[in-house]
CSV table of C-alpha atoms in Angstrom, one decimal:
chain,number,residue,atom,x,y,z
A,22,MET,CA,-4.1,47.0,-53.3
A,23,SER,CA,-6.7,47.3,-51.3
A,24,ALA,CA,-6.9,49.5,-47.2
A,25,VAL,CA,-7.8,45.3,-46.1
A,26,ARG,CA,-5.2,43.5,-47.6
A,27,ARG,CA,-2.3,46.4,-46.5
A,28,ASN,CA,-3.5,45.8,-43.3
A,29,ALA,CA,-4.2,42.5,-42.6
A,30,TRP,CA,-0.7,41.7,-43.0
A,31,TRP,CA,-0.8,42.0,-39.1
A,32,LEU,CA,-3.2,38.9,-38.5
A,33,LEU,CA,-0.9,36.4,-39.5
A,34,PRO,CA,1.6,37.2,-36.4
A,35,GLU,CA,-1.7,37.7,-34.3
A,36,LEU,CA,-3.4,34.1,-35.4
A,37,LEU,CA,0.9,32.4,-35.1
A,38,ALA,CA,0.9,34.2,-31.2
A,39,LEU,CA,-3.0,32.5,-31.0
A,40,ALA,CA,-1.9,29.0,-31.9
A,41,LEU,CA,1.3,29.0,-29.6
A,42,VAL,CA,-0.2,29.9,-26.7
A,43,ALA,CA,-3.4,27.7,-26.9
A,44,GLY,CA,-0.7,24.8,-27.9
A,45,LEU,CA,1.3,25.7,-24.8
A,46,PHE,CA,-2.4,25.4,-22.6
A,47,ALA,CA,-2.7,21.8,-24.5
A,48,VAL,CA,1.1,20.6,-23.5
A,49,ALA,CA,-0.2,22.0,-19.9
A,50,ALA,CA,-2.8,20.3,-19.3
A,51,PRO,CA,-1.5,17.0,-19.0
A,52,ALA,CA,1.6,17.6,-16.9
A,53,ASP,CA,-0.9,19.9,-14.5
A,54,LEU,CA,-3.0,16.8,-14.2
A,55,LYS,CA,-0.1,14.7,-13.4
A,56,ASP,CA,1.0,16.8,-10.6
A,57,VAL,CA,-2.6,16.6,-9.1
A,58,LEU,CA,-2.5,13.1,-9.7
A,59,ALA,CA,0.6,12.7,-7.9
A,60,ASP,CA,-0.3,14.7,-5.1
A,61,ARG,CA,-3.6,12.7,-4.8
A,62,VAL,CA,-1.1,9.4,-4.7
A,63,ALA,CA,1.2,10.3,-2.1
A,64,VAL,CA,-1.9,11.8,0.6
A,65,ILE,CA,-3.7,8.7,-0.5
A,66,LEU,CA,-0.1,6.5,0.7
A,67,ALA,CA,0.8,8.5,3.8
A,68,GLN,CA,-3.0,8.1,5.2
A,69,SER,CA,-3.0,4.5,4.9
A,70,SER,CA,-2.9,2.5,8.2
A,71,PRO,CA,-0.3,1.2,10.1
A,72,SER,CA,-1.1,-2.8,9.2
A,73,GLU,CA,-1.4,-1.3,5.5
A,74,HIS,CA,2.2,0.1,5.3
A,75,HIS,CA,3.4,-3.0,7.2
A,76,GLN,CA,1.8,-5.1,4.3
A,77,HIS,CA,4.2,-3.1,1.8
A,78,GLY,CA,7.2,-3.6,4.2
A,79,HIS,CA,7.6,-0.2,5.5
A,80,ASP,CA,7.6,-0.4,9.1
A,81,VAL,CA,5.5,1.9,10.6
A,82,ALA,CA,3.9,2.5,14.4
A,83,ALA,CA,0.4,3.9,14.5
A,84,GLU,CA,2.1,7.3,16.7
A,85,ASP,CA,4.6,7.4,13.4
A,86,THR,CA,4.1,10.6,11.0
A,87,VAL,CA,4.1,9.5,7.7
A,88,LEU,CA,5.1,11.6,4.4
A,89,CYS,CA,5.2,10.8,1.0
A,90,THR,CA,5.6,12.0,-2.4
A,91,ALA,CA,5.3,10.9,-5.8
A,92,GLU,CA,5.7,11.2,-9.4
A,93,THR,CA,3.4,10.1,-11.7
A,94,MET,CA,4.2,8.1,-14.7
A,95,GLY,CA,1.3,7.3,-16.4
A,96,MET,CA,-2.5,7.1,-16.0
A,97,GLU,CA,-6.0,4.8,-16.9
A,98,PRO,CA,-7.3,5.6,-19.3
A,99,ALA,CA,-4.2,7.4,-20.7
A,100,ASP,CA,-5.6,9.8,-22.5
A,101,ALA,CA,-7.8,11.1,-19.7
A,102,THR,CA,-8.2,15.0,-18.9
A,103,ARG,CA,-10.1,15.0,-15.7
A,104,VAL,CA,-9.1,13.5,-12.5
A,105,ALA,CA,-12.5,12.2,-12.5
A,106,ASP,CA,-12.1,10.4,-15.7
A,107,VAL,CA,-8.6,8.6,-13.9
A,108,ARG,CA,-9.4,5.2,-12.8
A,109,VAL,CA,-5.4,4.2,-12.2
A,110,VAL,CA,-2.2,5.9,-11.5
A,111,TYR,CA,1.2,4.6,-12.2
A,112,ALA,CA,3.7,6.6,-9.8
A,113,TYR,CA,7.0,6.2,-8.5
A,114,PHE,CA,6.4,7.5,-4.6
A,115,PHE,CA,9.0,8.1,-1.5
A,116,CYS,CA,7.4,8.0,2.1
A,117,ALA,CA,9.2,8.2,5.4
A,118,ALA,CA,8.0,8.0,9.1
A,119,GLY,CA,9.1,8.4,12.2
A,120,GLU,CA,7.6,9.2,16.0
A,121,PRO,CA,8.2,13.4,16.2
A,122,GLY,CA,11.7,14.3,17.3
A,123,GLN,CA,13.0,11.1,15.6
A,124,PRO,CA,16.2,12.3,13.1
A,125,TRP,CA,15.7,11.8,9.5
A,126,ASP,CA,18.7,9.0,9.9
A,127,PHE,CA,16.4,6.5,11.3
A,128,ALA,CA,13.0,6.8,9.8
A,129,ALA,CA,11.5,4.4,8.3
A,130,ARG,CA,11.3,4.7,4.7
A,131,ILE,CA,10.2,3.2,1.3
A,132,SER,CA,10.3,3.9,-2.5
A,133,GLY,CA,9.5,2.7,-5.8
A,134,PRO,CA,6.6,1.4,-8.3
A,135,VAL,CA,3.6,2.2,-7.4
A,136,VAL,CA,-0.3,1.2,-8.7
A,137,VAL,CA,-3.3,3.3,-7.0
A,138,GLU,CA,-6.8,2.3,-8.4
A,139,LEU,CA,-8.8,5.6,-7.8
A,140,THR,CA,-11.5,2.9,-6.0
A,141,GLU,CA,-13.4,4.0,-3.1
A,142,PRO,CA,-11.9,3.3,-1.3
A,143,PRO,CA,-8.5,3.4,-3.5
A,144,ARG,CA,-6.0,0.4,-3.6
A,145,VAL,CA,-2.6,0.0,-3.1
A,146,ARG,CA,-0.7,-2.1,-4.7
A,147,ILE,CA,3.7,-2.1,-4.1
A,148,ALA,CA,5.3,-4.9,-5.3
A,149,GLU,CA,6.7,-6.9,-2.1
A,150,ALA,CA,10.8,-6.7,-1.9
A,151,GLY,CA,13.0,-9.7,-2.0
A,152,LEU,CA,13.8,-12.2,-4.0
A,153,GLY,CA,11.8,-12.2,-7.6
A,154,TYR,CA,10.9,-8.3,-7.1
A,155,PRO,CA,12.0,-6.8,-10.7
A,156,ASP,CA,9.8,-9.8,-11.6
A,157,ARG,CA,6.6,-8.4,-9.6
A,158,VAL,CA,7.3,-4.4,-10.3
A,159,LYS,CA,6.7,-6.1,-14.4
A,160,ALA,CA,3.7,-8.0,-13.7
A,161,MET,CA,2.4,-4.7,-12.2
A,162,LEU,CA,3.3,-2.2,-14.6
A,163,PRO,CA,2.2,-1.5,-17.9
A,164,ASP,CA,6.0,-2.3,-20.4
A,165,GLN,CA,6.3,1.7,-21.2
A,166,TYR,CA,6.7,2.7,-17.3
A,167,GLU,CA,8.9,-0.3,-16.4
A,168,PRO,CA,12.3,1.8,-17.4
A,169,TRP,CA,11.2,4.4,-15.0
A,170,ALA,CA,9.9,1.8,-12.1
A,171,PHE,CA,13.4,0.9,-11.9
A,172,GLY,CA,14.9,4.0,-12.5
A,173,GLY,CA,13.9,6.5,-10.1
A,174,PHE,CA,12.1,9.9,-9.9
A,175,HIS,CA,12.7,11.8,-12.9
A,176,ASP,CA,12.6,15.3,-11.1
A,177,PRO,CA,15.5,14.6,-8.5
A,178,SER,CA,14.2,17.4,-6.2
A,179,LEU,CA,11.4,15.5,-4.7
A,180,PRO,CA,12.9,13.2,-2.9
A,181,THR,CA,15.3,16.3,-1.4
A,182,VAL,CA,11.9,18.1,-0.7
A,183,LEU,CA,10.5,15.3,1.2
A,184,GLN,CA,13.4,14.8,3.5
A,185,GLN,CA,13.2,18.8,4.5
A,186,ARG,CA,9.6,18.9,4.8
A,187,TYR,CA,10.6,15.7,7.4
A,188,LEU,CA,13.3,17.8,9.4
A,189,ASP,CA,10.5,20.3,9.6
A,190,GLU,CA,7.5,18.8,10.6
A,191,VAL,CA,9.0,15.3,12.5
A,192,ALA,CA,12.8,15.7,13.5
A,193,LYS,CA,12.0,19.2,15.0
A,194,ALA,CA,8.6,18.1,16.7
C-alpha cells in the first residue's frame, strides 16, 4: 500500500467535519436573518406615530414611550438571504406603551400577527380587533403562518424580556 493511501485515511473525517461546519453555517444564516428582521419590525412598530398606533387599536399618547418585540414567522421572498432582498415580513409582535413612571399593569399593550412591507416608509398591517378578527388575520397572512398567528410567540422569553425592559426604561423613569 502506498504511503499516500495509508496517510489519506485522515482526509475523510476532516472532510466530514468541514461539511458539518458548512452545514451549520447554512442553517444558521436564515435564523440570523429572521432575528435581524424581527428587530427591524420591532423598531418600525415602536417608532410609529401615536396616530398610527391608534389606527391599530393601541392607545398611545405623544409623550408615551413605546417598546416592542417581534418574532419573524416568514418573509417574501421566502428564499431571501439578505435583508435588502426582503420585501415583506410576517411576524408576531408585542408592544407596550406608557408615560415615564407608569407601572406595567397600567401600560397600553397590544400583540398579535403583523405584516410589514419594507418600503419607504414601511407599511404596517395589523388586523383590526373585534368581531371577525380571525377572518381578517387569515386574509392578511399566507396559510402556513395562520397557526402561529393564533398561537403566540414560539420563543416564550420575548414577552418577559419586553416586560423587563418596560420596567427598567419606563416604570422606573
